[in-house]
mmCIF file of C-alpha atoms and ligand atoms in Angstrom:
data_model
loop_
_atom_site.group_PDB
_atom_site.id
_atom_site.type_symbol
_atom_site.label_atom_id
_atom_site.label_comp_id
_atom_site.label_asym_id
_atom_site.label_seq_id
_atom_site.Cartn_x
_atom_site.Cartn_y
_atom_site.Cartn_z
ATOM 1 C CA MET A 18 -0.185 -35.595 1.741
ATOM 2 C CA LYS A 19 -3.603 -35.823 3.506
ATOM 3 C CA PHE A 20 -4.891 -33.008 4.717
ATOM 4 C CA SER A 21 -5.017 -33.687 7.860
ATOM 5 C CA THR A 22 -1.454 -34.450 7.863
ATOM 6 C CA ILE A 23 -0.822 -30.843 6.472
ATOM 7 C CA ILE A 24 -2.281 -29.667 8.969
ATOM 8 C CA LEU A 25 -0.467 -31.557 11.663
ATOM 9 C CA VAL A 26 2.935 -30.382 9.970
ATOM 10 C CA ALA A 27 1.835 -26.818 9.802
ATOM 11 C CA LEU A 28 0.780 -27.143 13.280
ATOM 12 C CA ARG A 29 4.474 -28.591 14.176
ATOM 13 C CA GLN A 30 6.243 -25.578 12.255
ATOM 14 C CA ILE A 31 4.349 -22.932 14.097
ATOM 15 C CA ASN A 32 4.984 -24.775 17.812
ATOM 16 C CA GLU A 33 8.339 -25.109 16.826
ATOM 17 C CA PHE A 34 8.714 -21.513 15.684
ATOM 18 C CA VAL A 35 7.029 -20.545 18.829
ATOM 19 C CA ALA A 36 9.006 -22.263 21.133
ATOM 20 C CA HIS A 37 12.635 -21.179 19.417
ATOM 21 C CA ASN A 38 11.448 -17.266 19.187
ATOM 22 C CA GLY A 39 8.172 -16.998 21.205
ATOM 23 C CA VAL A 40 5.206 -14.755 19.574
ATOM 24 C CA ALA A 41 5.808 -11.398 19.397
ATOM 25 C CA PRO A 42 3.405 -9.053 21.221
ATOM 26 C CA ILE A 43 0.849 -7.715 18.930
ATOM 27 C CA PRO A 44 0.591 -3.687 20.095
ATOM 28 C CA ASN A 45 -2.299 -1.924 19.545
ATOM 29 C CA PRO A 46 -2.768 0.671 16.718
ATOM 30 C CA SER A 47 -1.207 3.808 17.399
ATOM 31 C CA ALA A 48 -3.580 6.531 18.345
ATOM 32 C CA PRO A 49 -4.237 10.085 16.563
ATOM 33 C CA LEU A 50 -1.551 12.313 16.925
ATOM 34 C CA PRO A 51 -2.415 14.435 20.106
ATOM 35 C CA ALA A 52 -4.904 17.735 19.340
ATOM 36 C CA GLY A 53 -2.367 20.889 18.842
ATOM 37 C CA GLN A 54 0.506 18.114 17.865
ATOM 38 C CA ASP A 55 -1.126 17.144 14.191
ATOM 39 C CA GLY A 56 -0.913 20.393 12.395
ATOM 40 C CA LEU A 57 1.623 21.998 9.652
ATOM 41 C CA LYS A 58 4.960 21.271 10.917
ATOM 42 C CA LEU A 59 8.636 21.045 9.453
ATOM 43 C CA SER A 60 8.969 17.268 7.932
ATOM 44 C CA ASN A 61 12.804 17.713 7.130
ATOM 45 C CA ASP A 62 13.661 18.354 10.367
ATOM 46 C CA PRO A 63 17.209 18.170 12.205
ATOM 47 C CA ALA A 64 15.873 14.747 13.998
ATOM 48 C CA HIS A 65 14.984 13.124 10.662
ATOM 49 C CA PRO A 66 18.251 13.485 8.293
ATOM 50 C CA PHE A 67 18.449 12.273 4.817
ATOM 51 C CA ILE A 68 20.560 9.031 4.857
ATOM 52 C CA THR A 69 21.263 7.426 1.690
ATOM 53 C CA PRO A 70 20.449 3.547 2.559
ATOM 54 C CA GLY A 71 23.200 1.212 2.583
ATOM 55 C CA PRO A 72 23.162 -2.009 0.683
ATOM 56 C CA ASP A 73 21.521 -4.153 3.414
ATOM 57 C CA ASP A 74 18.773 -1.354 3.936
ATOM 58 C CA LEU A 75 15.187 -2.563 2.095
ATOM 59 C CA ARG A 76 13.451 -0.431 0.110
ATOM 60 C CA GLY A 77 10.413 -1.071 -2.272
ATOM 61 C CA SER A 78 7.321 -0.127 -4.393
ATOM 62 C CA CYS A 79 6.275 2.916 -2.301
ATOM 63 C CA PRO A 80 7.958 6.460 -2.536
ATOM 64 C CA ALA A 81 6.483 7.609 0.569
ATOM 65 C CA LEU A 82 7.485 4.712 2.823
ATOM 66 C CA ASN A 83 11.038 4.617 0.930
ATOM 67 C CA THR A 84 11.178 8.174 1.615
ATOM 68 C CA LEU A 85 10.153 7.851 5.296
ATOM 69 C CA ALA A 86 13.017 5.022 5.811
ATOM 70 C CA ASN A 87 15.444 7.032 4.108
ATOM 71 C CA ASN A 88 14.809 10.195 6.677
ATOM 72 C CA GLY A 89 14.466 8.004 9.398
ATOM 73 C CA TYR A 90 11.032 7.850 10.173
ATOM 74 C CA LEU A 91 10.838 4.611 9.592
ATOM 75 C CA PRO A 92 13.597 2.021 10.639
ATOM 76 C CA ARG A 93 16.270 2.512 8.101
ATOM 77 C CA ASN A 94 16.723 -1.201 7.314
ATOM 78 C CA GLY A 95 13.371 -1.171 6.231
ATOM 79 C CA VAL A 96 11.658 -3.717 8.198
ATOM 80 C CA GLY A 97 9.163 -2.249 10.784
ATOM 81 C CA ARG A 98 6.017 -3.342 12.967
ATOM 82 C CA PRO A 99 2.700 -1.996 11.545
ATOM 83 C CA ASP A 100 2.167 0.390 14.787
ATOM 84 C CA GLN A 101 5.578 2.131 13.581
ATOM 85 C CA ILE A 102 4.715 2.730 9.884
ATOM 86 C CA VAL A 103 1.526 4.222 11.242
ATOM 87 C CA THR A 104 3.198 6.458 13.357
ATOM 88 C CA ALA A 105 5.531 7.421 10.848
ATOM 89 C CA VAL A 106 3.137 8.139 7.994
ATOM 90 C CA MET A 107 1.228 10.108 10.459
ATOM 91 C CA GLU A 108 4.126 11.997 11.546
ATOM 92 C CA GLY A 109 5.848 12.835 8.615
ATOM 93 C CA LEU A 110 2.805 13.278 5.871
ATOM 94 C CA ASN A 111 0.059 13.971 8.029
ATOM 95 C CA LEU A 112 -2.133 10.830 7.008
ATOM 96 C CA GLY A 113 -5.248 10.716 9.134
ATOM 97 C CA ASN A 114 -4.960 7.656 11.854
ATOM 98 C CA ASP A 115 -7.747 5.528 10.366
ATOM 99 C CA PHE A 116 -6.664 5.980 6.587
ATOM 100 C CA ALA A 117 -2.987 5.256 8.031
ATOM 101 C CA LYS A 118 -4.446 2.525 9.724
ATOM 102 C CA PHE A 119 -6.325 1.215 6.576
ATOM 103 C CA LEU A 120 -3.411 1.107 4.006
ATOM 104 C CA VAL A 121 -1.024 -0.358 6.814
ATOM 105 C CA TYR A 122 -3.393 -3.310 8.245
ATOM 106 C CA GLN A 123 -4.194 -3.861 4.584
ATOM 107 C CA ALA A 124 -0.520 -4.068 3.521
ATOM 108 C CA PHE A 125 0.387 -6.091 6.663
ATOM 109 C CA LEU A 126 -2.226 -8.598 6.449
ATOM 110 C CA MET A 127 -0.880 -9.507 2.672
ATOM 111 C CA ASN A 128 2.754 -9.008 2.959
ATOM 112 C CA SER A 129 4.048 -9.515 6.871
ATOM 113 C CA ASN A 130 4.776 -11.771 9.145
ATOM 114 C CA PRO A 131 2.269 -12.010 11.846
ATOM 115 C CA LEU A 132 3.784 -14.253 14.168
ATOM 116 C CA THR A 133 6.937 -12.028 14.758
ATOM 117 C CA ASN A 134 4.715 -8.764 13.828
ATOM 118 C CA LEU A 135 6.999 -7.414 11.119
ATOM 119 C CA MET A 136 6.811 -6.316 7.824
ATOM 120 C CA SER A 137 9.272 -5.207 5.000
ATOM 121 C CA ILE A 138 8.713 -2.222 2.776
ATOM 122 C CA GLY A 139 10.531 -4.285 0.305
ATOM 123 C CA MET A 140 11.411 -7.485 -0.579
ATOM 124 C CA LYS A 141 11.400 -10.664 1.364
ATOM 125 C CA THR A 142 13.874 -10.849 3.756
ATOM 126 C CA PRO A 143 14.993 -13.000 6.900
ATOM 127 C CA LEU A 144 14.723 -9.853 9.056
ATOM 128 C CA THR A 145 11.240 -10.579 9.517
ATOM 129 C CA GLY A 146 11.939 -14.192 10.868
ATOM 130 C CA GLN A 147 11.052 -17.686 10.432
ATOM 131 C CA ASP A 148 8.003 -17.994 7.818
ATOM 132 C CA PRO A 149 4.708 -19.407 8.835
ATOM 133 C CA PRO A 150 4.059 -22.354 6.973
ATOM 134 C CA LYS A 151 3.322 -22.132 3.016
ATOM 135 C CA PRO A 152 1.310 -21.123 1.234
ATOM 136 C CA ALA A 153 1.792 -17.912 3.493
ATOM 137 C CA LEU A 154 4.185 -15.713 1.730
ATOM 138 C CA VAL A 155 5.716 -12.973 3.661
ATOM 139 C CA GLY A 156 6.979 -11.479 0.691
ATOM 140 C CA GLY A 157 7.070 -7.814 1.885
ATOM 141 C CA LEU A 158 5.382 -5.174 0.239
ATOM 142 C CA SER A 159 7.390 -5.499 -3.270
ATOM 143 C CA GLN A 160 5.858 -8.783 -3.332
ATOM 144 C CA HIS A 161 3.567 -8.894 -6.960
ATOM 145 C CA GLY A 162 0.303 -9.780 -6.751
ATOM 146 C CA THR A 163 -0.483 -8.582 -3.284
ATOM 147 C CA PHE A 164 -0.693 -4.725 -2.542
ATOM 148 C CA GLU A 165 1.435 -4.380 -5.250
ATOM 149 C CA GLY A 166 0.297 -4.816 -8.897
ATOM 150 C CA ASP A 167 0.252 -3.799 -12.482
ATOM 151 C CA THR A 168 -0.397 0.211 -14.159
ATOM 152 C CA SER A 169 1.751 1.703 -11.369
ATOM 153 C CA MET A 170 3.088 5.088 -12.262
ATOM 154 C CA SER A 171 7.010 4.943 -11.470
ATOM 155 C CA ARG A 172 7.687 1.586 -11.604
ATOM 156 C CA VAL A 173 7.379 -1.605 -14.939
ATOM 157 C CA ASP A 174 4.545 -4.209 -14.671
ATOM 158 C CA ALA A 175 5.699 -7.428 -13.111
ATOM 159 C CA PHE A 176 5.944 -8.653 -16.595
ATOM 160 C CA PHE A 177 8.840 -6.313 -17.741
ATOM 161 C CA GLY A 178 11.272 -6.608 -14.753
ATOM 162 C CA ASP A 179 11.235 -5.528 -11.520
ATOM 163 C CA PRO A 180 7.981 -4.344 -10.148
ATOM 164 C CA ALA A 181 8.878 -3.101 -7.043
ATOM 165 C CA ALA A 182 12.005 -0.434 -8.272
ATOM 166 C CA PHE A 183 11.951 3.082 -9.445
ATOM 167 C CA ASN A 184 11.777 3.436 -13.039
ATOM 168 C CA GLN A 185 13.031 6.926 -14.562
ATOM 169 C CA THR A 186 11.296 6.339 -17.996
ATOM 170 C CA ARG A 187 8.095 5.567 -16.464
ATOM 171 C CA PHE A 188 8.599 8.488 -14.176
ATOM 172 C CA ASN A 189 9.488 10.635 -17.313
ATOM 173 C CA ASP A 190 5.902 9.967 -18.323
ATOM 174 C CA PHE A 191 4.848 11.233 -14.868
ATOM 175 C CA LEU A 192 6.585 14.171 -15.390
ATOM 176 C CA SER A 193 5.176 14.556 -19.072
ATOM 177 C CA PHE A 194 1.681 14.249 -17.784
ATOM 178 C CA ALA A 195 2.170 17.080 -15.575
ATOM 179 C CA THR A 196 3.693 19.343 -17.804
ATOM 180 C CA LYS A 197 0.306 18.653 -20.322
ATOM 181 C CA TYR A 198 -2.458 18.385 -18.477
ATOM 182 C CA GLY A 199 -1.502 20.117 -15.169
ATOM 183 C CA ALA A 200 -2.050 23.756 -13.924
ATOM 184 C CA ASN A 201 1.296 25.255 -14.664
ATOM 185 C CA GLY A 202 3.536 21.808 -15.691
ATOM 186 C CA THR A 203 2.258 20.708 -12.044
ATOM 187 C CA TYR A 204 0.670 17.164 -11.055
ATOM 188 C CA ASP A 205 -2.790 17.983 -10.222
ATOM 189 C CA ILE A 206 -6.005 16.407 -10.260
ATOM 190 C CA ASN A 207 -6.262 16.982 -14.053
ATOM 191 C CA ALA A 208 -2.888 15.478 -14.728
ATOM 192 C CA THR A 209 -3.565 12.641 -12.125
ATOM 193 C CA ALA A 210 -7.158 11.682 -14.170
ATOM 194 C CA GLU A 211 -5.049 11.318 -17.401
ATOM 195 C CA LEU A 212 -2.292 9.692 -16.357
ATOM 196 C CA ARG A 213 -4.197 7.018 -14.000
ATOM 197 C CA PHE A 214 -6.140 6.236 -17.477
ATOM 198 C CA GLU A 215 -3.157 6.169 -19.688
ATOM 199 C CA ARG A 216 -1.434 3.805 -17.302
ATOM 200 C CA PRO A 217 -4.036 0.436 -18.018
ATOM 201 C CA GLN A 218 -4.315 1.451 -21.720
ATOM 202 C CA ASP A 219 -0.590 1.259 -22.163
ATOM 203 C CA SER A 220 -0.597 -2.077 -20.641
ATOM 204 C CA ILE A 221 -3.587 -3.542 -22.278
ATOM 205 C CA MET A 222 -1.429 -2.725 -25.218
ATOM 206 C CA THR A 223 1.817 -3.816 -24.226
ATOM 207 C CA ASN A 224 1.553 -6.622 -21.346
ATOM 208 C CA PRO A 225 0.248 -10.132 -22.307
ATOM 209 C CA GLN A 226 -0.233 -10.907 -18.294
ATOM 210 C CA LEU A 227 -2.019 -7.426 -16.757
ATOM 211 C CA VAL A 228 -4.247 -8.126 -13.870
ATOM 212 C CA PHE A 229 -6.130 -5.035 -13.343
ATOM 213 C CA THR A 230 -8.660 -6.536 -10.536
ATOM 214 C CA SER A 231 -9.429 -6.346 -6.994
ATOM 215 C CA PRO A 232 -7.452 -5.047 -4.520
ATOM 216 C CA ARG A 233 -4.860 -3.677 -6.917
ATOM 217 C CA ILE A 234 -7.978 -1.441 -8.342
ATOM 218 C CA LEU A 235 -7.971 0.190 -5.250
ATOM 219 C CA SER A 236 -4.388 0.754 -4.094
ATOM 220 C CA ALA A 237 -3.720 2.288 -8.109
ATOM 221 C CA TYR A 238 -6.719 4.794 -7.979
ATOM 222 C CA SER A 239 -5.666 6.071 -4.588
ATOM 223 C CA GLU A 240 -1.679 6.125 -5.004
ATOM 224 C CA ALA A 241 -2.913 7.986 -7.731
ATOM 225 C CA VAL A 242 -3.974 11.183 -5.784
ATOM 226 C CA PHE A 243 -1.637 10.293 -2.939
ATOM 227 C CA PRO A 244 0.973 12.841 -4.434
ATOM 228 C CA LEU A 245 -1.078 15.586 -4.908
ATOM 229 C CA VAL A 246 -2.274 15.629 -1.107
ATOM 230 C CA TYR A 247 0.530 14.296 0.844
ATOM 231 C CA PHE A 248 3.627 15.108 -1.326
ATOM 232 C CA VAL A 249 2.533 19.174 -1.507
ATOM 233 C CA ASP A 250 3.739 21.421 0.692
ATOM 234 C CA GLY A 251 1.555 22.038 3.886
ATOM 235 C CA ARG A 252 2.123 25.711 3.440
ATOM 236 C CA LEU A 253 0.555 25.881 0.100
ATOM 237 C CA ASN A 254 -1.636 22.342 0.065
ATOM 238 C CA ASN A 255 -3.174 23.567 -3.193
ATOM 239 C CA ARG A 256 -3.215 20.074 -4.878
ATOM 240 C CA GLN A 257 -0.320 20.718 -7.449
ATOM 241 C CA LEU A 258 2.835 18.862 -7.005
ATOM 242 C CA THR A 259 5.651 20.487 -8.437
ATOM 243 C CA GLN A 260 8.115 18.606 -10.531
ATOM 244 C CA ASP A 261 11.289 19.286 -8.384
ATOM 245 C CA ALA A 262 8.801 18.367 -5.187
ATOM 246 C CA GLY A 263 7.834 15.218 -7.363
ATOM 247 C CA SER A 264 11.368 14.235 -8.280
ATOM 248 C CA SER A 265 12.536 14.430 -4.850
ATOM 249 C CA PHE A 266 10.368 11.834 -3.623
ATOM 250 C CA PHE A 267 9.933 9.712 -6.323
ATOM 251 C CA ALA A 268 13.545 9.747 -7.819
ATOM 252 C CA ASN A 269 15.678 10.693 -4.662
ATOM 253 C CA GLN A 270 13.262 9.374 -2.336
ATOM 254 C CA ARG A 271 13.941 11.911 0.195
ATOM 255 C CA VAL A 272 11.619 14.686 1.596
ATOM 256 C CA PRO A 273 12.513 18.224 -0.016
ATOM 257 C CA ALA A 274 14.611 20.318 2.179
ATOM 258 C CA ASP A 275 12.008 22.867 3.598
ATOM 259 C CA PHE A 276 9.511 20.483 3.368
ATOM 260 C CA HIS A 277 6.149 20.746 5.457
ATOM 261 C CA ARG A 278 3.509 18.250 5.867
ATOM 262 C CA PRO A 279 -0.080 19.359 5.239
ATOM 263 C CA PRO A 280 -1.599 21.476 7.828
ATOM 264 C CA ALA A 281 -4.182 18.520 8.992
ATOM 265 C CA PRO A 282 -4.792 15.127 8.977
ATOM 266 C CA VAL A 283 -5.646 13.684 5.704
ATOM 267 C CA SER A 284 -7.962 10.886 5.278
ATOM 268 C CA PHE A 285 -10.861 9.156 3.743
ATOM 269 C CA GLU A 286 -13.067 12.084 3.380
ATOM 270 C CA ILE A 287 -10.342 13.744 1.249
ATOM 271 C CA ILE A 288 -9.057 11.122 -0.488
ATOM 272 C CA GLU A 289 -12.293 9.019 -1.733
ATOM 273 C CA PRO A 290 -14.037 12.206 -3.283
ATOM 274 C CA MET A 291 -10.682 12.738 -5.644
ATOM 275 C CA VAL A 292 -10.513 9.232 -6.384
ATOM 276 C CA ASN A 293 -14.048 9.454 -7.535
ATOM 277 C CA GLN A 294 -13.212 12.397 -9.427
ATOM 278 C CA ILE A 295 -10.241 11.136 -11.470
ATOM 279 C CA PHE A 296 -12.494 7.657 -11.937
ATOM 280 C CA THR A 297 -15.494 9.831 -13.255
ATOM 281 C CA LYS A 298 -13.435 11.425 -15.729
ATOM 282 C CA HIS A 299 -12.409 8.462 -17.317
ATOM 283 C CA PRO A 300 -14.315 5.322 -15.785
ATOM 284 C CA PHE A 301 -13.044 1.502 -16.527
ATOM 285 C CA THR A 302 -13.774 -1.929 -15.774
ATOM 286 C CA PRO A 303 -11.726 -4.326 -14.054
ATOM 287 C CA GLY A 304 -10.017 -6.870 -16.325
ATOM 288 C CA VAL A 305 -6.841 -9.520 -17.217
ATOM 289 C CA ASN A 306 -5.025 -9.760 -20.588
ATOM 290 C CA HIS A 307 -5.014 -12.904 -22.337
ATOM 291 C CA GLY A 308 -2.228 -11.709 -24.465
ATOM 292 C CA ARG A 309 -1.762 -8.393 -25.660
ATOM 293 C CA ASN A 310 -4.438 -6.244 -26.830
ATOM 294 C CA ASN A 311 -6.905 -9.103 -25.505
ATOM 295 C CA TYR A 312 -8.411 -7.558 -22.307
ATOM 296 C CA VAL A 313 -11.067 -9.566 -20.694
ATOM 297 C CA LEU A 314 -13.247 -8.043 -18.118
ATOM 298 C CA GLN A 315 -13.476 -9.584 -15.072
ATOM 299 C CA PRO A 316 -17.350 -9.131 -13.831
ATOM 300 C CA LYS A 317 -17.180 -11.191 -10.733
ATOM 301 C CA THR A 318 -14.025 -8.916 -9.298
ATOM 302 C CA PRO A 319 -15.555 -5.908 -7.022
ATOM 303 C CA ALA A 320 -15.895 -2.758 -8.997
ATOM 304 C CA LEU A 321 -13.469 0.405 -7.636
ATOM 305 C CA SER A 322 -16.521 1.943 -6.212
ATOM 306 C CA ASP A 323 -17.443 -1.241 -4.361
ATOM 307 C CA PHE A 324 -15.383 -0.312 -1.183
ATOM 308 C CA CYS A 325 -17.047 -3.058 1.005
ATOM 309 C CA ARG A 326 -16.743 -5.990 -1.738
ATOM 310 C CA ILE A 327 -12.962 -4.908 -2.193
ATOM 311 C CA TYR A 328 -12.736 -5.154 1.871
ATOM 312 C CA GLY A 329 -14.136 -8.313 1.613
ATOM 313 C CA ASP A 330 -12.090 -9.448 -1.249
ATOM 314 C CA ILE A 331 -9.252 -9.098 0.709
ATOM 315 C CA VAL A 332 -10.402 -10.555 3.994
ATOM 316 C CA LEU A 333 -12.232 -13.679 2.337
ATOM 317 C CA ARG A 334 -10.055 -14.527 -0.951
ATOM 318 C CA VAL A 335 -6.539 -13.080 -0.325
ATOM 319 C CA VAL A 336 -5.703 -13.312 3.191
ATOM 320 C CA PRO A 337 -6.942 -17.256 3.398
ATOM 321 C CA GLY A 338 -5.188 -17.756 0.090
ATOM 322 C CA GLN A 339 -2.058 -17.322 1.799
ATOM 323 C CA TYR A 340 -3.546 -18.990 5.463
ATOM 324 C CA PRO A 341 -6.050 -21.194 4.635
ATOM 325 C CA LYS A 342 -6.265 -22.808 7.645
ATOM 326 C CA PRO A 343 -4.232 -21.235 10.318
ATOM 327 C CA THR A 344 -4.203 -22.586 13.722
ATOM 328 C CA CYS A 345 -3.210 -21.650 17.493
ATOM 329 C CA GLN A 346 -1.005 -18.426 17.889
ATOM 330 C CA LEU A 347 -1.047 -18.087 13.871
ATOM 331 C CA LYS A 348 -4.561 -17.349 14.165
ATOM 332 C CA ASP A 349 -4.967 -15.525 16.734
ATOM 333 C CA ALA A 350 -2.418 -13.015 15.418
ATOM 334 C CA LEU A 351 -4.343 -12.717 12.200
ATOM 335 C CA ASN A 352 -7.610 -12.222 13.544
ATOM 336 C CA LYS A 353 -6.250 -9.699 15.593
ATOM 337 C CA ASN A 354 -4.754 -8.070 12.426
ATOM 338 C CA LEU A 355 -8.058 -8.625 11.046
ATOM 339 C CA GLY A 356 -10.325 -6.923 13.648
ATOM 340 C CA PHE A 357 -7.692 -3.675 13.399
ATOM 341 C CA PHE A 358 -8.317 -3.947 9.695
ATOM 342 C CA TYR A 359 -12.236 -4.167 9.925
ATOM 343 C CA ASP A 360 -11.797 -1.076 12.830
ATOM 344 C CA THR A 361 -10.900 1.140 10.088
ATOM 345 C CA VAL A 362 -13.380 0.860 7.576
ATOM 346 C CA LYS A 363 -16.528 0.036 9.818
ATOM 347 C CA PHE A 364 -17.105 3.544 10.864
ATOM 348 C CA GLN A 365 -16.531 5.206 7.533
ATOM 349 C CA HIS A 366 -18.203 2.844 4.988
ATOM 350 C CA ASN A 367 -20.517 1.094 7.411
ATOM 351 C CA CYS A 368 -19.258 -2.520 5.758
ATOM 352 C CA THR A 369 -20.515 -5.718 7.762
ATOM 353 C CA GLN A 370 -17.514 -7.477 9.078
ATOM 354 C CA ALA A 371 -16.259 -10.785 7.226
ATOM 355 C CA PHE A 372 -14.914 -13.633 9.306
ATOM 356 C CA PRO A 373 -12.460 -15.871 7.180
ATOM 357 C CA TYR A 374 -11.944 -17.723 10.253
ATOM 358 C CA ASP A 375 -14.038 -17.954 13.286
ATOM 359 C CA LYS A 376 -15.994 -15.445 14.577
ATOM 360 C CA TYR A 377 -13.584 -13.929 17.541
HETATM 361 C C1 LIG B 1 0.615 3.874 4.930
HETATM 362 C C2 LIG B 1 0.774 2.738 4.480
HETATM 363 C C3 LIG B 1 1.891 2.240 3.055
HETATM 364 C C4 LIG B 1 1.542 1.156 2.243
HETATM 365 C C5 LIG B 1 1.875 0.260 3.467
HETATM 366 C C6 LIG B 1 2.053 1.509 0.878
HETATM 367 C C7 LIG B 1 2.184 0.402 0.114
HETATM 368 C C8 LIG B 1 2.141 0.755 -0.737
HETATM 369 C C9 LIG B 1 2.904 -0.173 -1.961
HETATM 370 C C10 LIG B 1 3.008 -1.658 -1.688
HETATM 371 C C11 LIG B 1 2.751 0.246 -3.417
HETATM 372 C C12 LIG B 1 3.201 -0.155 -4.589
HETATM 373 C C13 LIG B 1 1.827 -0.423 -5.666
HETATM 374 C C14 LIG B 1 2.285 -0.408 -6.687
HETATM 375 O O1 LIG B 1 2.359 0.356 -7.506
HETATM 376 O O2 LIG B 1 2.315 -1.659 -7.667
HETATM 377 C C15 LIG B 1 2.852 1.767 -2.888
HETATM 378 C C16 LIG B 1 2.689 2.344 -3.678
HETATM 379 C C17 LIG B 1 2.561 4.196 -3.803
HETATM 380 N N1 LIG B 1 2.779 4.427 -2.913
HETATM 381 FE FE1 LIG B 1 2.461 3.956 -0.965
HETATM 382 N N2 LIG B 1 1.925 2.706 0.765
HETATM 383 C C18 LIG B 1 1.505 3.664 2.032
HETATM 384 C C19 LIG B 1 1.408 5.219 2.320
HETATM 385 C C20 LIG B 1 1.396 5.755 1.326
HETATM 386 C C21 LIG B 1 1.851 7.179 1.205
HETATM 387 C C22 LIG B 1 1.327 8.146 2.612
HETATM 388 C C23 LIG B 1 1.978 7.851 -0.001
HETATM 389 C C24 LIG B 1 1.506 9.232 -0.559
HETATM 390 C C25 LIG B 1 1.860 9.735 -1.158
HETATM 391 C C26 LIG B 1 1.925 6.893 -0.772
HETATM 392 C C27 LIG B 1 2.298 7.064 -2.031
HETATM 393 C C28 LIG B 1 2.060 6.178 -2.879
HETATM 394 C C29 LIG B 1 2.264 5.989 -4.315
HETATM 395 C C30 LIG B 1 2.125 7.406 -4.959
HETATM 396 C C31 LIG B 1 2.366 4.866 -4.776
HETATM 397 C C32 LIG B 1 2.443 4.455 -6.244
HETATM 398 C C33 LIG B 1 3.774 4.372 -6.929
HETATM 399 C C34 LIG B 1 3.641 4.331 -8.601
HETATM 400 O O3 LIG B 1 2.780 3.761 -8.628
HETATM 401 O O4 LIG B 1 4.555 4.354 -8.980
HETATM 402 N N3 LIG B 1 1.891 5.857 0.191
HETATM 403 N N4 LIG B 1 2.284 1.990 -1.394
#
């Protein structure tokens, strides 16, 4: 098919979609929690009871979002708007507003349906509406090779099975690293540094198709420190996650009884030095396996320390990979979300804004 024909077909699909469904309005991102309401608080409160997810409820690769859905901070069916997800992680776990938006809009650009403004926290689902034209994936957070990637702490690499499903064997390693390296058997910064280093070493030896490049390296390293920040009871707030609390979040996907969120919103300024600390202890270079134990360095992929280039990689390579030439309402929706995403990186990192489509 000629390129112009592809564009016309895509345009027609979007127009038909819009004629049938309309385009969902895109609300502005949620504001920070108001002063005075952003402190220590019981997360497992009567308004947020744990309910075991039903067979049609979607859950995926993120233990935090799964837990927040099981406790009703997120829609229990596992499909939500970005502003709902930002609010849920602020309310339930006291993520700082800019950091919450950074995670959510990043995921949203790779995994959602921009026309309906909906994303699955699990696998692909018709609940996010009719897909925009391919190569858009609208795969949900479980879509491998987008936000989800190899070397997870509690999931297997995609080569070995479902990379979004909790894996007890993997998680047993998490617990044994806490026992071996952490203060009093907790998952602390030392256990984190060792486990985060061991995971790619293990995958290099066993997974012939390992991919450990941008943007996955950033999420892998950030997610490694999240548990000792956001899963530790805010009354202690000592960056030492007990194995019981860890098991509640990871294995049972349930806010522990009497759990209080951190006493103040936690954002880039706390997460990034911790990421830096574990990276400095055991540096690595991004790469991919060409067969088992054949790790080929990828000098063109941004390094973990190069935040602005990782931002540029997402915006100029990953997003246009799914939306090469968006038109009309689809382009407007993407541009709006790209703007929200950029807003979260500009003050913190002073990155130059990247425009995959027209300047807007
Ligand atoms: C705010 C929006 C968030 C989004 C969109 C998100 C998304 C994701 C995704 C896609 C993964 C899978 C990565 C992989 O292992 O391949 C993941 C993993 C993870 N997330 Fe989240 N997440 C969010 C917030 C949080 C928060 C607040 C926490 C707090 C603890 C958290 C903790 C984790 C952890 C620990 C993992 C790693 C699981 C593992 O390696 O086994 N996430 N997240």
